[in-house]
């Protein structure tokens, strides 16, 4: 059955002229920024923040802090299961390209920024609430995330992925507000100080089924640790500039839509628990509708159920049962 699961990739540049296409997941952070009367100013300011953060971290041979710029490309992944024709939208990620203005070199960054997934929306916004409906204690189904994990692994191992990307993805997201993080003595020159969580979060377990490990680092001059999900060796597989591309992009987005944590006025201490109730933080000059995003996640989870999970239920179950991990 795996031969019937083929992937296709489309891409569009994310710049100040970006307009979300009709089939873009509107829950995606970059799509949220690109709507409304402030759309172009939002985009322009976001890109400036990314470039500034990149240059602050890539400070060597960069006396004016203007040597580098970051170009972002939105990668949309579609799945063709060879039934009824047509493709099903599956995943969207950002891929940075680093521009060295001194040498003119274009350096490929790490794919995976702003990872978003239709099936993940279904799992967390439809399946999980239904499973816990009228239950006295919160829990997840035993096989929660199994299918999504297999789909993601199949994509990363596919020829389509290898044709477009030369390294495994790194997905960088916010630390969980339900967990406590302890600062360690380990410090990386780019990623910064490493933190360790007191226990796995549901997101950690979900990404583990995608074949990804997690480590938490707080880069220099950051307010809180970021979660880095990766395959292989996070510290050994990527160059300094590649890691900076991921940090500068994702920290910027986190400052915009989680300012209570990532734009806090004081940095995380030795023992740290993120909180969206923190009042001591600064707002960016960028308009972001967090409430709309959470509402759309439910709508798109239901869309996935209606157009993908239910119509192809038997095919998906047969494929998942036979997929070799």
mmCIF file with all atom_site columns, C-alpha atoms in Angstrom, residues 103-272:
data_model
loop_
_atom_site.group_PDB
_atom_site.id
_atom_site.type_symbol
_atom_site.label_atom_id
_atom_site.label_alt_id
_atom_site.label_comp_id
_atom_site.label_asym_id
_atom_site.label_entity_id
_atom_site.label_seq_id
_atom_site.pdbx_PDB_ins_code
_atom_site.Cartn_x
_atom_site.Cartn_y
_atom_site.Cartn_z
_atom_site.occupancy
_atom_site.B_iso_or_equiv
_atom_site.pdbx_formal_charge
_atom_site.auth_seq_id
_atom_site.auth_comp_id
_atom_site.auth_asym_id
_atom_site.auth_atom_id
_atom_site.pdbx_PDB_model_num
ATOM 1   C CA . UNK A 1 103 ? 29.968  36.937 -0.205 1.00 0.00 ? 103 UNK A CA 1
ATOM 2   C CA . UNK A 1 104 ? 26.709  36.659 -2.147 1.00 0.00 ? 104 UNK A CA 1
ATOM 3   C CA . UNK A 1 105 ? 26.348  33.055 -1.010 1.00 0.00 ? 105 UNK A CA 1
ATOM 4   C CA . UNK A 1 106 ? 22.907  31.490 -0.522 1.00 0.00 ? 106 UNK A CA 1
ATOM 5   C CA . UNK A 1 107 ? 22.921  28.922 2.262  1.00 0.00 ? 107 UNK A CA 1
ATOM 6   C CA . UNK A 1 108 ? 20.076  26.436 2.645  1.00 0.00 ? 108 UNK A CA 1
ATOM 7   C CA . UNK A 1 109 ? 18.510  26.483 6.091  1.00 0.00 ? 109 UNK A CA 1
ATOM 8   C CA . UNK A 1 110 ? 16.718  23.720 7.958  1.00 0.00 ? 110 UNK A CA 1
ATOM 9   C CA . UNK A 1 111 ? 13.202  22.729 6.878  1.00 0.00 ? 111 UNK A CA 1
ATOM 10  C CA . UNK A 1 112 ? 10.580  22.384 9.598  1.00 0.00 ? 112 UNK A CA 1
ATOM 11  C CA . UNK A 1 113 ? 9.929   25.886 10.956 1.00 0.00 ? 113 UNK A CA 1
ATOM 12  C CA . UNK A 1 114 ? 6.288   26.577 11.851 1.00 0.00 ? 114 UNK A CA 1
ATOM 13  C CA . UNK A 1 115 ? 5.330   22.937 11.313 1.00 0.00 ? 115 UNK A CA 1
ATOM 14  C CA . UNK A 1 116 ? 1.588   22.550 10.886 1.00 0.00 ? 116 UNK A CA 1
ATOM 15  C CA . UNK A 1 117 ? -0.429  19.488 10.006 1.00 0.00 ? 117 UNK A CA 1
ATOM 16  C CA . UNK A 1 118 ? -4.045  18.780 9.088  1.00 0.00 ? 118 UNK A CA 1
ATOM 17  C CA . UNK A 1 119 ? -3.953  15.356 10.745 1.00 0.00 ? 119 UNK A CA 1
ATOM 18  C CA . UNK A 1 120 ? -2.456  16.853 13.911 1.00 0.00 ? 120 UNK A CA 1
ATOM 19  C CA . UNK A 1 121 ? -5.350  19.347 13.987 1.00 0.00 ? 121 UNK A CA 1
ATOM 20  C CA . UNK A 1 122 ? -7.733  16.403 13.744 1.00 0.00 ? 122 UNK A CA 1
ATOM 21  C CA . UNK A 1 123 ? -5.956  14.470 16.498 1.00 0.00 ? 123 UNK A CA 1
ATOM 22  C CA . UNK A 1 124 ? -5.845  17.325 19.022 1.00 0.00 ? 124 UNK A CA 1
ATOM 23  C CA . UNK A 1 125 ? -9.005  19.277 18.101 1.00 0.00 ? 125 UNK A CA 1
ATOM 24  C CA . UNK A 1 126 ? -11.439 16.485 17.244 1.00 0.00 ? 126 UNK A CA 1
ATOM 25  C CA . UNK A 1 127 ? -10.240 13.024 18.288 1.00 0.00 ? 127 UNK A CA 1
ATOM 26  C CA . UNK A 1 128 ? -8.824  13.932 21.727 1.00 0.00 ? 128 UNK A CA 1
ATOM 27  C CA . UNK A 1 129 ? -11.844 16.008 22.886 1.00 0.00 ? 129 UNK A CA 1
ATOM 28  C CA . UNK A 1 130 ? -14.226 13.278 21.710 1.00 0.00 ? 130 UNK A CA 1
ATOM 29  C CA . UNK A 1 131 ? -12.215 10.657 23.585 1.00 0.00 ? 131 UNK A CA 1
ATOM 30  C CA . UNK A 1 132 ? -12.423 12.695 26.794 1.00 0.00 ? 132 UNK A CA 1
ATOM 31  C CA . UNK A 1 133 ? -16.070 13.674 26.484 1.00 0.00 ? 133 UNK A CA 1
ATOM 32  C CA . UNK A 1 134 ? -17.895 12.850 29.744 1.00 0.00 ? 134 UNK A CA 1
ATOM 33  C CA . UNK A 1 135 ? -14.751 11.297 31.238 1.00 0.00 ? 135 UNK A CA 1
ATOM 34  C CA . UNK A 1 136 ? -13.777 12.030 34.830 1.00 0.00 ? 136 UNK A CA 1
ATOM 35  C CA . UNK A 1 137 ? -10.027 12.084 34.079 1.00 0.00 ? 137 UNK A CA 1
ATOM 36  C CA . UNK A 1 138 ? -8.170  13.315 31.009 1.00 0.00 ? 138 UNK A CA 1
ATOM 37  C CA . UNK A 1 139 ? -6.459  10.664 28.891 1.00 0.00 ? 139 UNK A CA 1
ATOM 38  C CA . UNK A 1 140 ? -5.391  9.932  25.305 1.00 0.00 ? 140 UNK A CA 1
ATOM 39  C CA . UNK A 1 141 ? -6.305  6.898  23.193 1.00 0.00 ? 141 UNK A CA 1
ATOM 40  C CA . UNK A 1 142 ? -3.655  4.178  23.335 1.00 0.00 ? 142 UNK A CA 1
ATOM 41  C CA . UNK A 1 143 ? -2.823  4.619  19.653 1.00 0.00 ? 143 UNK A CA 1
ATOM 42  C CA . UNK A 1 144 ? -2.989  8.419  19.765 1.00 0.00 ? 144 UNK A CA 1
ATOM 43  C CA . UNK A 1 145 ? -0.632  9.900  17.160 1.00 0.00 ? 145 UNK A CA 1
ATOM 44  C CA . UNK A 1 146 ? 0.315   6.546  15.612 1.00 0.00 ? 146 UNK A CA 1
ATOM 45  C CA . UNK A 1 147 ? -1.141  7.262  12.182 1.00 0.00 ? 147 UNK A CA 1
ATOM 46  C CA . UNK A 1 148 ? 0.199   10.817 12.032 1.00 0.00 ? 148 UNK A CA 1
ATOM 47  C CA . UNK A 1 149 ? 3.623   9.566  13.092 1.00 0.00 ? 149 UNK A CA 1
ATOM 48  C CA . UNK A 1 150 ? 3.713   6.961  10.335 1.00 0.00 ? 150 UNK A CA 1
ATOM 49  C CA . UNK A 1 151 ? 2.636   9.507  7.715  1.00 0.00 ? 151 UNK A CA 1
ATOM 50  C CA . UNK A 1 152 ? 5.346   11.937 8.819  1.00 0.00 ? 152 UNK A CA 1
ATOM 51  C CA . UNK A 1 153 ? 8.057   9.245  8.792  1.00 0.00 ? 153 UNK A CA 1
ATOM 52  C CA . UNK A 1 154 ? 6.916   8.141  5.350  1.00 0.00 ? 154 UNK A CA 1
ATOM 53  C CA . UNK A 1 155 ? 7.214   11.717 4.078  1.00 0.00 ? 155 UNK A CA 1
ATOM 54  C CA . UNK A 1 156 ? 10.696  12.299 5.529  1.00 0.00 ? 156 UNK A CA 1
ATOM 55  C CA . UNK A 1 157 ? 11.896  8.985  4.067  1.00 0.00 ? 157 UNK A CA 1
ATOM 56  C CA . UNK A 1 158 ? 10.309  9.637  0.669  1.00 0.00 ? 158 UNK A CA 1
ATOM 57  C CA . UNK A 1 159 ? 12.149  10.476 -2.525 1.00 0.00 ? 159 UNK A CA 1
ATOM 58  C CA . UNK A 1 160 ? 10.086  13.671 -2.690 1.00 0.00 ? 160 UNK A CA 1
ATOM 59  C CA . UNK A 1 161 ? 11.576  14.886 0.590  1.00 0.00 ? 161 UNK A CA 1
ATOM 60  C CA . UNK A 1 162 ? 15.105  13.910 -0.416 1.00 0.00 ? 162 UNK A CA 1
ATOM 61  C CA . UNK A 1 163 ? 14.765  15.711 -3.752 1.00 0.00 ? 163 UNK A CA 1
ATOM 62  C CA . UNK A 1 164 ? 13.905  18.992 -2.011 1.00 0.00 ? 164 UNK A CA 1
ATOM 63  C CA . UNK A 1 165 ? 15.887  18.894 1.248  1.00 0.00 ? 165 UNK A CA 1
ATOM 64  C CA . UNK A 1 166 ? 19.389  17.654 1.987  1.00 0.00 ? 166 UNK A CA 1
ATOM 65  C CA . UNK A 1 167 ? 18.987  17.272 5.763  1.00 0.00 ? 167 UNK A CA 1
ATOM 66  C CA . UNK A 1 168 ? 16.385  15.973 8.195  1.00 0.00 ? 168 UNK A CA 1
ATOM 67  C CA . UNK A 1 169 ? 13.857  18.527 9.494  1.00 0.00 ? 169 UNK A CA 1
ATOM 68  C CA . UNK A 1 170 ? 14.066  20.322 12.825 1.00 0.00 ? 170 UNK A CA 1
ATOM 69  C CA . UNK A 1 171 ? 10.766  21.467 14.319 1.00 0.00 ? 171 UNK A CA 1
ATOM 70  C CA . UNK A 1 172 ? 11.111  24.282 16.840 1.00 0.00 ? 172 UNK A CA 1
ATOM 71  C CA . UNK A 1 173 ? 8.121   25.185 19.032 1.00 0.00 ? 173 UNK A CA 1
ATOM 72  C CA . UNK A 1 174 ? 7.252   26.679 22.403 1.00 0.00 ? 174 UNK A CA 1
ATOM 73  C CA . UNK A 1 175 ? 8.080   24.910 25.630 1.00 0.00 ? 175 UNK A CA 1
ATOM 74  C CA . UNK A 1 176 ? 4.995   23.426 27.313 1.00 0.00 ? 176 UNK A CA 1
ATOM 75  C CA . UNK A 1 177 ? 3.309   25.639 29.897 1.00 0.00 ? 177 UNK A CA 1
ATOM 76  C CA . UNK A 1 178 ? 2.294   22.535 31.876 1.00 0.00 ? 178 UNK A CA 1
ATOM 77  C CA . UNK A 1 179 ? 5.859   21.366 32.567 1.00 0.00 ? 179 UNK A CA 1
ATOM 78  C CA . UNK A 1 180 ? 8.794   22.575 34.643 1.00 0.00 ? 180 UNK A CA 1
ATOM 79  C CA . UNK A 1 181 ? 12.251  23.030 33.108 1.00 0.00 ? 181 UNK A CA 1
ATOM 80  C CA . UNK A 1 182 ? 15.565  22.845 34.946 1.00 0.00 ? 182 UNK A CA 1
ATOM 81  C CA . UNK A 1 183 ? 18.659  24.647 33.696 1.00 0.00 ? 183 UNK A CA 1
ATOM 82  C CA . UNK A 1 184 ? 21.678  22.396 33.174 1.00 0.00 ? 184 UNK A CA 1
ATOM 83  C CA . UNK A 1 185 ? 25.403  23.173 33.005 1.00 0.00 ? 185 UNK A CA 1
ATOM 84  C CA . UNK A 1 186 ? 25.496  22.290 29.312 1.00 0.00 ? 186 UNK A CA 1
ATOM 85  C CA . UNK A 1 187 ? 25.877  25.278 26.989 1.00 0.00 ? 187 UNK A CA 1
ATOM 86  C CA . UNK A 1 188 ? 26.120  25.345 23.193 1.00 0.00 ? 188 UNK A CA 1
ATOM 87  C CA . UNK A 1 189 ? 27.716  28.359 21.437 1.00 0.00 ? 189 UNK A CA 1
ATOM 88  C CA . UNK A 1 190 ? 24.620  28.915 19.272 1.00 0.00 ? 190 UNK A CA 1
ATOM 89  C CA . UNK A 1 191 ? 21.707  27.103 20.910 1.00 0.00 ? 191 UNK A CA 1
ATOM 90  C CA . UNK A 1 192 ? 22.641  28.475 24.318 1.00 0.00 ? 192 UNK A CA 1
ATOM 91  C CA . UNK A 1 193 ? 21.951  26.970 27.733 1.00 0.00 ? 193 UNK A CA 1
ATOM 92  C CA . UNK A 1 194 ? 20.254  23.590 27.811 1.00 0.00 ? 194 UNK A CA 1
ATOM 93  C CA . UNK A 1 195 ? 17.185  22.950 29.969 1.00 0.00 ? 195 UNK A CA 1
ATOM 94  C CA . UNK A 1 196 ? 15.607  19.595 30.802 1.00 0.00 ? 196 UNK A CA 1
ATOM 95  C CA . UNK A 1 197 ? 11.906  19.041 31.470 1.00 0.00 ? 197 UNK A CA 1
ATOM 96  C CA . UNK A 1 198 ? 10.683  17.259 34.590 1.00 0.00 ? 198 UNK A CA 1
ATOM 97  C CA . UNK A 1 199 ? 8.569   14.872 32.500 1.00 0.00 ? 199 UNK A CA 1
ATOM 98  C CA . UNK A 1 200 ? 7.459   14.352 28.908 1.00 0.00 ? 200 UNK A CA 1
ATOM 99  C CA . UNK A 1 201 ? 4.530   16.434 27.697 1.00 0.00 ? 201 UNK A CA 1
ATOM 100 C CA . UNK A 1 202 ? 1.809   15.077 25.422 1.00 0.00 ? 202 UNK A CA 1
ATOM 101 C CA . UNK A 1 203 ? 3.496   16.997 22.597 1.00 0.00 ? 203 UNK A CA 1
ATOM 102 C CA . UNK A 1 204 ? 6.829   15.291 23.354 1.00 0.00 ? 204 UNK A CA 1
ATOM 103 C CA . UNK A 1 205 ? 5.113   11.907 23.156 1.00 0.00 ? 205 UNK A CA 1
ATOM 104 C CA . UNK A 1 206 ? 3.318   12.881 19.949 1.00 0.00 ? 206 UNK A CA 1
ATOM 105 C CA . UNK A 1 207 ? 6.535   13.971 18.252 1.00 0.00 ? 207 UNK A CA 1
ATOM 106 C CA . UNK A 1 208 ? 8.292   10.837 19.499 1.00 0.00 ? 208 UNK A CA 1
ATOM 107 C CA . UNK A 1 209 ? 5.853   8.843  17.365 1.00 0.00 ? 209 UNK A CA 1
ATOM 108 C CA . UNK A 1 210 ? 7.056   10.959 14.429 1.00 0.00 ? 210 UNK A CA 1
ATOM 109 C CA . UNK A 1 211 ? 10.556  9.622  15.086 1.00 0.00 ? 211 UNK A CA 1
ATOM 110 C CA . UNK A 1 212 ? 11.782  12.819 16.746 1.00 0.00 ? 212 UNK A CA 1
ATOM 111 C CA . UNK A 1 213 ? 13.693  13.441 19.970 1.00 0.00 ? 213 UNK A CA 1
ATOM 112 C CA . UNK A 1 214 ? 13.471  16.705 21.891 1.00 0.00 ? 214 UNK A CA 1
ATOM 113 C CA . UNK A 1 215 ? 16.001  18.986 23.586 1.00 0.00 ? 215 UNK A CA 1
ATOM 114 C CA . UNK A 1 216 ? 15.393  22.398 25.129 1.00 0.00 ? 216 UNK A CA 1
ATOM 115 C CA . UNK A 1 217 ? 17.802  25.308 24.702 1.00 0.00 ? 217 UNK A CA 1
ATOM 116 C CA . UNK A 1 218 ? 17.649  29.001 25.573 1.00 0.00 ? 218 UNK A CA 1
ATOM 117 C CA . UNK A 1 219 ? 19.843  31.014 23.166 1.00 0.00 ? 219 UNK A CA 1
ATOM 118 C CA . UNK A 1 220 ? 21.762  34.094 24.281 1.00 0.00 ? 220 UNK A CA 1
ATOM 119 C CA . UNK A 1 221 ? 19.467  37.052 25.067 1.00 0.00 ? 221 UNK A CA 1
ATOM 120 C CA . UNK A 1 222 ? 16.341  34.893 24.871 1.00 0.00 ? 222 UNK A CA 1
ATOM 121 C CA . UNK A 1 223 ? 13.639  34.984 27.529 1.00 0.00 ? 223 UNK A CA 1
ATOM 122 C CA . UNK A 1 224 ? 12.758  31.287 27.618 1.00 0.00 ? 224 UNK A CA 1
ATOM 123 C CA . UNK A 1 225 ? 13.926  27.922 26.283 1.00 0.00 ? 225 UNK A CA 1
ATOM 124 C CA . UNK A 1 226 ? 12.681  26.667 22.930 1.00 0.00 ? 226 UNK A CA 1
ATOM 125 C CA . UNK A 1 227 ? 11.801  23.053 22.197 1.00 0.00 ? 227 UNK A CA 1
ATOM 126 C CA . UNK A 1 228 ? 13.817  21.543 19.345 1.00 0.00 ? 228 UNK A CA 1
ATOM 127 C CA . UNK A 1 229 ? 12.441  18.310 17.873 1.00 0.00 ? 229 UNK A CA 1
ATOM 128 C CA . UNK A 1 230 ? 14.935  16.527 15.637 1.00 0.00 ? 230 UNK A CA 1
ATOM 129 C CA . UNK A 1 231 ? 16.051  13.288 14.012 1.00 0.00 ? 231 UNK A CA 1
ATOM 130 C CA . UNK A 1 232 ? 19.682  12.280 14.500 1.00 0.00 ? 232 UNK A CA 1
ATOM 131 C CA . UNK A 1 233 ? 22.132  14.681 16.180 1.00 0.00 ? 233 UNK A CA 1
ATOM 132 C CA . UNK A 1 234 ? 20.877  18.229 16.725 1.00 0.00 ? 234 UNK A CA 1
ATOM 133 C CA . UNK A 1 235 ? 24.292  19.555 17.719 1.00 0.00 ? 235 UNK A CA 1
ATOM 134 C CA . UNK A 1 236 ? 26.341  17.638 15.161 1.00 0.00 ? 236 UNK A CA 1
ATOM 135 C CA . UNK A 1 237 ? 24.258  17.486 12.003 1.00 0.00 ? 237 UNK A CA 1
ATOM 136 C CA . UNK A 1 238 ? 23.760  21.202 11.392 1.00 0.00 ? 238 UNK A CA 1
ATOM 137 C CA . UNK A 1 239 ? 26.045  24.202 10.936 1.00 0.00 ? 239 UNK A CA 1
ATOM 138 C CA . UNK A 1 240 ? 25.959  27.280 13.151 1.00 0.00 ? 240 UNK A CA 1
ATOM 139 C CA . UNK A 1 241 ? 24.243  29.353 10.459 1.00 0.00 ? 241 UNK A CA 1
ATOM 140 C CA . UNK A 1 242 ? 21.638  26.645 9.866  1.00 0.00 ? 242 UNK A CA 1
ATOM 141 C CA . UNK A 1 243 ? 20.786  26.563 13.569 1.00 0.00 ? 243 UNK A CA 1
ATOM 142 C CA . UNK A 1 244 ? 20.654  30.367 13.716 1.00 0.00 ? 244 UNK A CA 1
ATOM 143 C CA . UNK A 1 245 ? 18.194  30.356 10.819 1.00 0.00 ? 245 UNK A CA 1
ATOM 144 C CA . UNK A 1 246 ? 15.851  28.130 12.813 1.00 0.00 ? 246 UNK A CA 1
ATOM 145 C CA . UNK A 1 247 ? 16.261  30.086 16.061 1.00 0.00 ? 247 UNK A CA 1
ATOM 146 C CA . UNK A 1 248 ? 15.803  33.536 14.522 1.00 0.00 ? 248 UNK A CA 1
ATOM 147 C CA . UNK A 1 249 ? 12.695  32.495 12.614 1.00 0.00 ? 249 UNK A CA 1
ATOM 148 C CA . UNK A 1 250 ? 10.931  30.631 15.382 1.00 0.00 ? 250 UNK A CA 1
ATOM 149 C CA . UNK A 1 251 ? 11.870  32.948 18.230 1.00 0.00 ? 251 UNK A CA 1
ATOM 150 C CA . UNK A 1 252 ? 10.394  35.824 16.226 1.00 0.00 ? 252 UNK A CA 1
ATOM 151 C CA . UNK A 1 253 ? 7.099   33.989 15.745 1.00 0.00 ? 253 UNK A CA 1
ATOM 152 C CA . UNK A 1 254 ? 7.050   32.992 19.413 1.00 0.00 ? 254 UNK A CA 1
ATOM 153 C CA . UNK A 1 255 ? 7.536   36.623 20.480 1.00 0.00 ? 255 UNK A CA 1
ATOM 154 C CA . UNK A 1 256 ? 4.555   37.574 18.340 1.00 0.00 ? 256 UNK A CA 1
ATOM 155 C CA . UNK A 1 257 ? 2.039   34.954 19.460 1.00 0.00 ? 257 UNK A CA 1
ATOM 156 C CA . UNK A 1 258 ? 3.390   33.961 22.879 1.00 0.00 ? 258 UNK A CA 1
ATOM 157 C CA . UNK A 1 259 ? 4.760   37.297 24.174 1.00 0.00 ? 259 UNK A CA 1
ATOM 158 C CA . UNK A 1 260 ? 3.958   36.333 27.784 1.00 0.00 ? 260 UNK A CA 1
ATOM 159 C CA . UNK A 1 261 ? 6.712   33.698 27.503 1.00 0.00 ? 261 UNK A CA 1
ATOM 160 C CA . UNK A 1 262 ? 9.113   34.735 24.747 1.00 0.00 ? 262 UNK A CA 1
ATOM 161 C CA . UNK A 1 263 ? 8.878   38.507 25.034 1.00 0.00 ? 263 UNK A CA 1
ATOM 162 C CA . UNK A 1 264 ? 8.881   38.486 28.837 1.00 0.00 ? 264 UNK A CA 1
ATOM 163 C CA . UNK A 1 265 ? 10.785  41.270 30.549 1.00 0.00 ? 265 UNK A CA 1
ATOM 164 C CA . UNK A 1 266 ? 12.795  38.822 32.639 1.00 0.00 ? 266 UNK A CA 1
ATOM 165 C CA . UNK A 1 267 ? 14.536  35.661 31.447 1.00 0.00 ? 267 UNK A CA 1
ATOM 166 C CA . UNK A 1 268 ? 13.910  32.128 32.659 1.00 0.00 ? 268 UNK A CA 1
ATOM 167 C CA . UNK A 1 269 ? 15.770  31.178 35.826 1.00 0.00 ? 269 UNK A CA 1
ATOM 168 C CA . UNK A 1 270 ? 17.297  27.905 36.996 1.00 0.00 ? 270 UNK A CA 1
ATOM 169 C CA . UNK A 1 271 ? 13.829  26.433 37.542 1.00 0.00 ? 271 UNK A CA 1
ATOM 170 C CA . UNK A 1 272 ? 11.298  27.592 34.988 1.00 0.00 ? 272 UNK A CA 1
#
